[in-house]
Each structure stands twice: as C-alpha cells, then as structure tokens.
Amino acid sequence: MGVVIRNIQRVEAPIAGAFAERRIGVATAHEAQGRIGLMASYMRPIYRGAHVAGAAITVSVPPGDNWMIHVAAEQCSAGDVLVVAPTSPSDNGYFGELLARSLLERDVRGLIIDAGVRDIRDLTEIQFPVWSKCVSAQGTVKETLGDVNTPIICAGALVQPGDLILADDDGVCVVPRARAASVLNASIAREEKEARTRERLQAGELGLDIYDMRSKLAAKGLRYLDQAE
Amino acid sequence: MGVVIRNIQRVEAPIAGAFAERRIGVATAHEAQGRIGLMASYMRPIYRGAHVAGAAITVSVPPGDNWMIHVAAEQCSAGDVLVVAPTSPSDNGYFGELLARSLLERDVRGLIIDAGVRDIRDLTEIQFPVWSKCVSAQGTVKETLGDVNTPIICAGALVQPGDLILADDDGVCVVPRARAASVLNASIAREEKEARTRERLQAGELGLDIYDMRSKLAAKGLRYLDQAE
Amino acid sequence: MGVVIRNIQRVEAPIAGAFAERRIGVATAHEAQGRIGLMASYMRPIYRGAHVAGAAITVSVPPGDNWMIHVAAEQCSAGDVLVVAPTSPSDNGYFGELLARSLLERDVRGLIIDAGVRDIRDLTEIQFPVWSKCVSAQGTVKETLGDVNTPIICAGALVQPGDLILADDDGVCVVPRARAASVLNASIAREEKEARTRERLQAGELGLDIYDMRSKLAAKGLRYLDQAE
Amino acid sequence: MGVVIRNIQRVEAPIAGAFAERRIGVATAHEAQGRIGLMASYMRPIYRGAHVAGAAITVSVPPGDNWMIHVAAEQCSAGDVLVVAPTSPSDNGYFGELLARSLLERDVRGLIIDAGVRDIRDLTEIQFPVWSKCVSAQGTVKETLGDVNTPIICAGALVQPGDLILADDDGVCVVPRARAASVLNASIAREEKEARTRERLQAGELGLDIYDMRSKLAAKGLRYLDQAE
Amino acid sequence: MGVVIRNIQRVEAPIAGAFAERRIGVATAHEAQGRIGLMASYMRPIYRGAHVAGAAITVSVPPGDNWMIHVAAEQCSAGDVLVVAPTSPSDNGYFGELLARSLLERDVRGLIIDAGVRDIRDLTEIQFPVWSKCVSAQGTVKETLGDVNTPIICAGALVQPGDLILADDDGVCVVPRARAASVLNASIAREEKEARTRERLQAGELGLDIYDMRSKLAAKGLRYLDQAE
Amino acid sequence: MGVVIRNIQRVEAPIAGAFAERRIGVATAHEAQGRIGLMASYMRPIYRGAHVAGAAITVSVPPGDNWMIHVAAEQCSAGDVLVVAPTSPSDNGYFGELLARSLLERDVRGLIIDAGVRDIRDLTEIQFPVWSKCVSAQGTVKETLGDVNTPIICAGALVQPGDLILADDDGVCVVPRARAASVLNASIAREEKEARTRERLQAGELGLDIYDMRSKLAAKGLRYLDQAE
C-alpha cells in the first residue's frame, strides 16, 4: 500500500474517442468482447443519459477514507475516467462537487465508484457523471494510504490502469487496453448487424425466424398446445 | 418444461381498456381487490410516468437464458403485457431494444420481468415501458427450454396467463381474469369516494374526523399529553 | 405505547427558515455538526430537486399499520416535517396522496419514512416531497396504537420531536433542536470556505496543494513510481 | 380475508410417511418433480439435521400480527406442517416455544414461515423444527384477520392446503398433493440411480464418462490447452 | 469526537446478575419492557447457547478503524458488555481473539458489534460470546478517534452507557438502566404466567381458548367454511 | 469461453502443506500479505471447524449451469481446492454429494463457490468442506461452456489457477502462488508475535500499553472526562 504509479499507458485516445463519438453502448461492447468485464448491476448513474469512454485511473481506498482520491486527481489528464474501489465495502460519500470541479478542470470524463457519492444535485448541474453503489452525504477521513494505478477489483470487475472504461445508463464495462481496438471494431460490426435485424423486426418478422430458432426449439422438445377449456 | 400454451383466454379487451383509459392506479386496484396480487416492491419502472393495463403472456425462463422470450413474442397480440420470471434468481439483462421493437410491432403494452433489462436509454426513447428487478447489460444464452402461458410466480405474485396486469410508478399488480370486471367497478367506486374525501381534506378537515377515528382511538387507550418543560 | 405529546418545542422557525432559504445541503450540515445524525443511505427522495428544512413531528408506527399518521397529522403545523418509523422493518405503503393533501393544507414541508410510500406520481405532481425506504402500493391497516412526538430511531438516526430535519437529493439529516443555530452558522461558514476552495480548484490548483497534503502523505510513506514497461 | 377452510384434503398419510421414513431429500424431490416448488434459499432451518414431510396447513397473516396462527393451530392434526406467509415482508418473531408446545401436542411436524421466529434455544431443545427467513425476538399483535387453508405464496413458492411439504438442511420444497405419489416413486428411482453413480464415482470414474459428456463438450467447441510457460 | 467518559453509572450488578442467573430471555425482556430496545435481526451470535446480561460500555468507531476498542477495553470492568457501532456501515473484522483475551481478563461478559468479527473458532473455544452483523477476516486500521461511553445507535437500537444489555440466541435487547429493576420483575412475572400457559397447552388446550380469542375473532368477521369438493 | 487449461503450475505442495499443518488462519494470512485477496464476507462454510489450504483449480460457469464443474473435476489432483464463480450472480445449487465423492476420490481439499451448494447434510457427514454464498436445492443444467483454469473473480477476489486458497471459519483468502512462501513465513512470524502479545494480555496488560497507543491518542486529541451526575 501507499504506491502511486505515474505515466501509465492508457488506451489510445482515438480509440476511446471513437467509442464516445459513436456512443457505443455498454451492452454492445460487453457482448462484443465476449461478455466479460461488466461491473455489478448495483452500479447506477446519478443521472440518466450520460455516456463516457475513457482511460481508467484506478484508486484503491480504505473504507471511509478518500485521501487517495486527492492523490489520484493529480495523475488524471484529459479523457481519463476515475475508478475507485474501497478495500472493504463502504457506502460513505467519498466524492462531491469540489472534487468534481477539480477533475473537470483536468477534463476528466467521469467517476466510477464502488461506494457512495454526494452533492448529486450539483454534480448533475455541472454534468459530471458518476456511477456509484449509492448516494450518501456521509463524509470521509484523510488518514490512511491506498494505491493509485495498481490493478483493482471494482464492483466485481478487474480494472487495470489505462483500461478503457465504458459507462452508460445500462452500467459500467471494462475493456482491457490491449483489446480496445478489436472490441471497437466488433462493436461497430455488431451495431451494423443489429441495424439490419431491427429493420426486419420492424417489418414484422419474428426473432424465431430471423435467428432460425424453430428447428432447434423443436429438437429440444418444445411442444405447442392449445389451452384447454 | 418446454410447453407453449396457445390461444389463451385473455381478460376482455374492453375491461383492460377501461383500466388504461381511466388510468386506474396500482394502489387503487390493489385495494379494490382486497389487497392481493401485488408484486414485490423491488419491481421498479425503467422510466417514470408509464401506466399499462393488459393481458398477461407468462414466460418461465431458466436463469441467464432468454430463449423463451423469443418464443413468447409470437404468442403476443395487441394489448398484451409480457410477464417473465426466472426459475431461480437472476439479474441478467434478458431483454433489450430489439425485442422491444418486435413487441411494439405487435402492439404489446410493456414488460414485467423479475430479472434485469438492458438498453434502457433506447427503451425510454421508444417508450416501451418495463418494470424490472434491476438494470443489467449482462446478456443471456439460448440453450434451455422454459414455458409460455403456464402459471408463474413473478416477484412474489401468482400470474395466470390472460390475467390483467396493471403497472404504474407504484409497482405492478395482478388482477385475476375472472375478477377484472368487478375490480374495475370497485376501483372506480373507490376513486369516486376518494375524490369526495380529497375535497374534504383540501377544505381542512382531518382524516381523524372524516374517518371517525377519535372514539376508536380513545377506546384503544390513546392518551394526549402536553410536553413537559 | 399509545401516547401523543402535544405542543412540543420546535426548532425556531427563523432558523429552519434560514436553512431552507439558503438551501443548506445535507452534506454541508452533516459535516458542520460533526458528522452525526445522518439517516441510512437507503432513504431516497421520490423525486429529485426537493429540499426541506423543518421541525420534526415524530411517529412510531406498528408494521403495516398507519393509523397513527392520521393522529399525527393533527399535531402538525406550518413548517413541520413528518418523520415516521415502524417498530419493525416494513415496506408497506403507509402514505399516499390523500394524506399528503391533508398535510399540505397544514403547510407541512414533507415526509420522511423508514418504510414505503405510494401514489408517487400524484405526490410528484402536487410537489409533496417524500424520502422513503421504498415505493409500495401495499396498503396498511388501522388497528394498533403507536406514539406521536416521542423520540424515535428512523433509518438509524435518533430523532427527537422538534429537531430540525434537513433533506435533499443526498439524503436526510437530523439536527438537534438546541444545536440548530450553531449548525446553521457552521454550515454558512463551511459554504463560504468551500466557495473559496472552489475558486482555487477552478483555477487549476489541486486539493493536494490547497489542503497541504503532500508532506503528510510523504510522512505516511507514499511512494511515486513510474510504470514499468 | 377472514376465512378458515376446514377439513381440507391432505396428501395421503402413507405417502408423506414414506417420504419421512426414507428421508427423501429436498434436492432429490425437487429434481424428481421437474424442478418446481422450491422455496427461496433464504429459508433456513433453526437447527441442523431435521427432516420433515407432512401436509400443509397454510396461513396468510398480516405483517406483525400472528393472531391467525392461533386459529390455524386448531385446524392442525397429526402429521401436518404449518406454513405461514405474511401479506407483506416482515421479520417479526411470529412464533415461539409456547405455540410449538401446542402444535407438538397435536403431533404437528414443524413450521415453515417466511418471517421471523423466536425462542430458538427452546425450540431446539424440544426438537420442534422451524424453517424461517430470520430469527427475531420482536413480538406481534393480535388485531387483524388473515386466512387459514387458502392458497398462499410462501418464499416464492405456491402452497395449496394439503400439499406435501418437504424440508431438510437444503431448504423447503412443496409437492402438490395430487403429484405426491408419483414424486415419491420418481424420488426413489432417482436415489437408486444415484446409488449406482456413487459407486462408480467412488471407484474413480469421472462424471465426464459416466454421463457421457465428452462428445457433447467437444461438439460445443471445448478446447484443451496446456498452460503456457 | 474523541471523548472517553469514565466512571459511568452502570445498571446495578445484582439486577444484571439476576437476569443472568435466571437466564431471562431476550424475547421475554423485550415483551416485558413494552417491545422497545431490540436490535435488528441481522445481529447473530457466533455460537449458539450463550446468554449474557451486563452493563453497556459503548464505543463509536469509524468505518474500518478499531483503535477505540483498545481505548474502551481500559474502561471495562467485571460484568460489562462491550457495544460497538461504526459511524457508517462496515463489515470489517474489528475484533478478534487477542482483544477477547484482554476483555476476559477483565471479566467482560461479551461483545455486541454492528460490524464484523474474526477468529470465531478461537472465540468459540475460549467461550467469549459475540453478537455481530457478520464474520470477516478483514482487519482495521488505528488512525481515527471515536468515542467511548457516549450514547450510540447500534443495529437500530439506542444504547446509553451503563444500560443493561441482554443477548441470547434470539438476538440482543437494550434495557435502559433506570428501568432494569422493573423490567426484571415484569420478566419474572411474564415467565411465571407463561409457565401456567405452557401447562395448559401441554394438556391440550388451545391458545384460542386460553386467551379467549373466539368471540373477538367472530366479532371481526372470521368465517369457518368446509372445503368444497 | 470454452477453454480448459491443463497442467497448470500450482503453489508448491510443501508450502500449502505447511499452511495446513500449522492451521494458519485466514485472518493471519490476510494480514501477513498486506490485507489483499480476501473474499466477501458472505462466503460462509457449510459446517464449522474446517480448515483448508490448497492449489486453486478455477472454474468460470454460466448462471444455473454446472457442466464445467464436471470438466474441472478431471483437472483436479491431490491437494487442490476447486474455486467456482458464475459469470453473473446465481444462488443455484451447483454442487452436491455426488460431485464431492468424485473430488474426494482425487483427494481434493474442498470447494469455494460464489453461488449455492446442496446436500449439505451429506457433505458434512463425509467431511467435504464447502464455502459458499448460500445453500440451495435448486439444480442446474448442462448446456453452456465456461472455462477451467483461467483467472476468475470469485466473491470479489481475483483467483489465478494454482494460487493458494486458504479457508477457515473466518472466510476465504487467496494467496498468489509466487507469494505463498513469503506469506507463510510472515504468517508464522505474526503468530509468534501474537503469542507473546497473548501472554501479556493474559497477564492483564492492556493493548493501549503493549502497542504504545497512549501518546498517539493524546496527540490526536483524545479527552478523558468523568460522567456528569
């Protein structure tokens, strides 16, 4: 404990930028990378409609102690997403509007925290998006060290510093840095395929036929019966 | 397992329609039918303000497997509400925008699911209302059969296919098909009575007097004391 | 059980008024009074953006029984906040639009309830703010007495009748009546100090420097390393 | 509400008796009847090692009110199992040693309750088994009616009066009365088959071979790799 | 914060002793004092069969910081029960075998902690009883002050230093110091009454008759029906 | 998905053996390795008193599908511990007595599973220890592939195949393979130090003095006051 790793390698900015511009959804990217890296479903945005894609600056914090978030702020640069996980479960409000001002100054995209956040009215007003376990006004102390930019587990997902963080109304997904380009391409391909499926569904075709499910269902033994009177 | 019941008897369309047009609330109908049939309070709408009333198409699905939702889609017709319950607890995102397009094509009113849902931004945009246990981008497989239109227990409530499903910002209630007409009438009567009570309350009368509670409270032994200094 | 205390001493109206006019936040007041009196983070507002500051009228209710809320309504006057706690955990919908009408008539500021609430669409429309554990259409009975204006524990916080209740999007905080004036002053001082910090943060200074953390971090042994290739 | 159904048809005593004598496990019976009827996994026994099989006497109770359990006691006869579900979630201690004495007098097999229980030390001493959601000393009132021997949903499972209730260290399962005989036979067959499998496993054979899984796994695309150095 | 109150007034030793010798149960005392003061049902003993009655030494601790428990140990004397509550939810293991040795040296009766405990195998071996929210090996730091012997809220119950703490397999109850003698007497009376009821129940009488419920049930409208074929 | 890594490098058997023989506790090892690698506190043993130390065979399984556990069994050898995590939360009973027989045949030490287990009575009888999220009789299907011996996150902890798994009544801890020897030494050193502290505590010394806390507490501002009358 007590280590800050500087000058980490980040997911390439144009790749993160492409995720952001195309608003690649968390569900899409999660599927595209083989259904790994999703954070737990209790991670919810403090307001609806935000979408972020950026490089993870990771922070491991003690329960009820946000000192290291101040340390981490200095390590953030434009396009980063701060990802904070306590070493044991906490619902303290580690983060509020003042820290958000500081991060906005550095063009940080948002915060992912497996704990509480506060000042959510202000954060909404200044449009600093946060995905958190809960909302809590409970403050923290500044007494114990943690780590910045070491691997952490946040809400059940492993996050390496520099990984791509993708977050929207559906939740938060981690894309390993080395795979970001291929996941981007797979996501785009997936969206294009879905666009074609969408057209067919809107034309009244059923998924049963589009995905050719009927014979497989029959092979499994699906039976159709009419309701008895 | 592996049964699809077709051509079920549904709550009569004019009755469901009357619930919808009058926007009979879940709280009202639940009271009107003797306080039964309410789903657990963790079932929350993905967006506020929706109100649906329609006939239940029930789906029993394995955990993490949404195959039967595709099967169920074909059994849906105008005015139906899809009701999905996994056979063991799951927070997977069983349902997203593409399936919603398909159901909208068939004029389905909405989805009730004791599990997760995804693409909630899109679902909100196209105004397909969903009440779910959670939001999750986690996808599902298509490997194991379940049942369509057999009785299920969804979020603690028994749902028979064809039952009336009523859902609004307060939650989800099931009204057995055979009782729907009488519950409609009782709900209307209840609303009329509440309208009169509302007037009296807004005129400054107290519930204590309107409902004639004072003597009963006294009989139970209620004592009024002034605060000691 | 079965006691109603009348004519309680309330936090002075001008003090509560000052909290309201200045929109002193829950996080601010909680810090200002030494981080005590915060309710559990599961207490959430039914709609966003409300802020209330008023004197607590406390109600201890049995599980699933809202009779005493009717009794309490009579004890409420302008500027009060109703605070309701069941004697054992309950998610019943104890309170709805009709009771809200009655309280609005008496100029009550809002409701804090460690249980469920219903009619949230109507409550939002008439702008009667509620902070609750959950939303539920499940009604209650009127059979068993409780107490009005005795000390209660609501969502983990001790509430004495007449205490100042402060609630906003971050949660709910209790300020003991006798301390309200000093907490108000401390809150204002805190906000002024935060305003100065905000300016410095927006000018690009870091919390590390503003709060003079660097030497303390070094003394604790914080090490800065560059990422290995 | 307020109905007691007398003289219900119960699962035949010899069938329930056979489940008890052979100590058919909940897991076995649940599989044998097609994986339905299992109560939620939060239903835990107050002590380990009990096994009960008997006919359900169902009780629907208000939250925090155990009056109807006294009513139900009179409806119990030898070999019955009391099954209690509140109409909304409650962790009150509805049941204690005195009620257990009364039920033991009538040769009742045990209690299944989707709420709390108390006096667990005494209940253990007199060997009256209980499966419950929690343990709580919190008492209840006797003010509001419920129902005895109407269908209820207990911990997510539908229970009809007279159904077979099976409970052991793994949980609680409901077997519909009409299916109890066939489930008994299927359970016995299953146990015999498992005995043969057990022998083969103890002889060192793998499930992969006993269940002939290798070709199916290969067909699904399972790949075996050696760990890279 | 940062206050230790010394030489508190404790519940009188003979009264606490009488609770212990007679093994007055938590359920009994809770009833006897009017159903107040019970801690939440998630507070469970680390082993079964313990019963403690003693004077509360209260400790308010930061999340993940057990420094003040060491401070509190010095304030404990024979017959005390340590009661620990974190200022925000924590499942850290604040307490283990070494601290227990220290408290046993001082003849402390046990620990009540609204957080985690560890070394439960050793604690069981040396028979130091603990009631806790959970078991966790996660250690704590020693950085931030808290308070000893100030009023705290522990698992939803208000505890004043010196209050009587009663704990057994059913949970934990707080009896205010000033009321301990009268609660003792009421508990004894209650037990005597229950002994008479027990005899009647064991003789086959029903609660319906012993408590004279039949007419009240009829007045409420209870109906007895025979099951339809 | 669908990969089985064979012939993994395991923590050296003598090191794992030393942890087992000395019964190094989870709390001790967790401290000794710098408080990392602990699984969530909801992971509980099915019976008390077991202690295991062995090499992790990791299994990533779909929700409600235990097929890969059969695949993993073949990869297990003497001294291994099976560690199973579903790709989304599940409380299904993935594992029972038959699989345990098979693993016992191969001298596997136990099972760690972030899901449900069944047949706990039999597992206790044959002394096959399991740490799990819950107990459930709910069975699983065998339809979808997962992975064996790839890195997984189990109950919030990262597990690499071959890592040392340590589990006792306090929970489950993961020690990375490469660090196992040094953690063993640090654990032994810690135990020796604790033995000396234990002696001093049993001689009546206080932690305050043994750990030299008084001056640090005073420096932080701790105040001692006598209780006011």
XYZ file of N, CA, C and O in Angstrom, chain E residues 15-30 32 51-53 164-168 175 183-191:
140
model
N -28.922 -6.606 39.778
C -30.019 -6.715 38.804
C -29.533 -7.437 37.558
O -30.168 -8.382 37.072
N -28.395 -6.975 37.026
C -27.827 -7.677 35.864
C -27.605 -9.144 36.220
O -27.892 -10.049 35.415
N -27.113 -9.380 37.412
C -26.859 -10.755 37.855
C -28.128 -11.591 37.867
O -28.107 -12.763 37.479
N -29.214 -10.993 38.280
C -30.474 -11.737 38.316
C -30.938 -12.100 36.905
O -31.443 -13.204 36.667
N -30.775 -11.182 35.980
C -31.107 -11.505 34.583
C -30.283 -12.709 34.120
O -30.779 -13.591 33.409
N -28.997 -12.712 34.495
C -28.104 -13.776 34.039
C -28.442 -15.111 34.701
O -28.565 -16.147 34.037
N -28.608 -15.103 36.043
C -28.876 -16.354 36.750
C -30.177 -17.005 36.307
O -30.252 -18.221 36.145
N -31.187 -16.167 36.133
C -32.480 -16.713 35.715
C -32.548 -16.950 34.211
O -33.571 -17.410 33.713
N -31.467 -16.571 33.526
C -31.448 -16.671 32.066
C -32.709 -16.075 31.447
O -33.350 -16.717 30.590
N -33.039 -14.883 31.898
C -34.182 -14.190 31.285
C -33.888 -14.022 29.795
O -32.854 -13.499 29.406
N -34.797 -14.476 28.960
C -34.571 -14.424 27.519
C -34.785 -13.036 26.935
O -35.494 -12.203 27.509
N -34.172 -12.809 25.792
C -34.339 -11.533 25.101
C -35.798 -11.309 24.731
O -36.339 -10.211 24.879
N -36.455 -12.360 24.244
C -37.859 -12.216 23.854
C -38.713 -11.834 25.059
O -39.579 -10.961 24.972
N -38.445 -12.454 26.191
C -39.209 -12.154 27.410
C -38.996 -10.716 27.861
O -39.958 -9.979 28.122
N -37.738 -10.306 27.953
C -37.462 -8.958 28.438
C -37.990 -7.902 27.474
O -38.483 -6.848 27.888
N -37.878 -8.200 26.187
C -38.368 -7.250 25.187
C -39.873 -7.041 25.334
O -40.372 -5.910 25.306
N -41.502 -7.648 28.093
C -41.747 -7.106 29.428
C -41.528 -5.602 29.499
O -42.104 -4.923 30.351
N -25.661 -16.733 26.743
C -26.634 -15.798 27.303
C -25.833 -14.792 28.117
O -25.076 -15.183 29.010
N -25.953 -13.514 27.806
C -25.236 -12.527 28.613
C -26.181 -11.426 29.072
O -27.149 -11.080 28.399
N -25.872 -10.901 30.242
C -26.583 -9.757 30.805
C -25.537 -8.913 31.511
O -24.883 -9.410 32.440
N -28.520 -1.898 30.582
C -28.406 -3.344 30.600
C -28.487 -3.889 29.177
O -29.405 -3.544 28.421
N -27.512 -4.725 28.836
C -27.536 -5.424 27.550
C -27.866 -6.876 27.825
O -27.231 -7.521 28.653
N -28.856 -7.368 27.097
C -29.275 -8.754 27.244
C -29.156 -9.413 25.875
O -29.654 -8.860 24.886
N -28.499 -10.538 25.803
C -28.324 -11.187 24.498
C -28.393 -12.691 24.645
O -27.836 -13.259 25.591
N -29.093 -13.319 23.705
C -29.124 -14.786 23.649
C -29.322 -15.219 22.203
O -29.110 -14.422 21.283
N -31.947 -2.652 27.733
C -32.882 -2.229 28.779
C -32.289 -0.991 29.459
O -31.207 -1.074 30.041
N -38.110 -4.018 34.729
C -38.178 -4.985 33.630
C -37.856 -6.387 34.145
O -38.450 -7.380 33.695
N -36.949 -6.459 35.097
C -36.655 -7.763 35.689
C -37.902 -8.352 36.326
O -38.262 -9.520 36.077
N -38.566 -7.546 37.119
C -39.780 -8.043 37.766
C -40.854 -8.422 36.766
O -41.496 -9.468 36.878
N -41.027 -7.573 35.766
C -42.044 -7.869 34.747
C -41.677 -9.133 33.976
O -42.550 -9.911 33.581
N -40.382 -9.341 33.782
C -39.935 -10.547 33.063
C -40.230 -11.794 33.876
O -40.692 -12.813 33.344
N -39.955 -11.711 35.163
C -40.227 -12.861 36.032
C -41.725 -13.161 36.056
O -42.147 -14.312 35.917
N -42.508 -12.112 36.178
C -43.962 -12.293 36.174
C -44.416 -12.928 34.865
O -45.272 -13.819 34.839
N -43.834 -12.445 33.797
C -44.195 -12.973 32.488
C -43.840 -14.459 32.374
O -44.625 -15.254 31.840
N -42.678 -14.799 32.890
C -42.263 -16.207 32.817
C -43.181 -17.098 33.642
O -43.466 -18.233 33.258
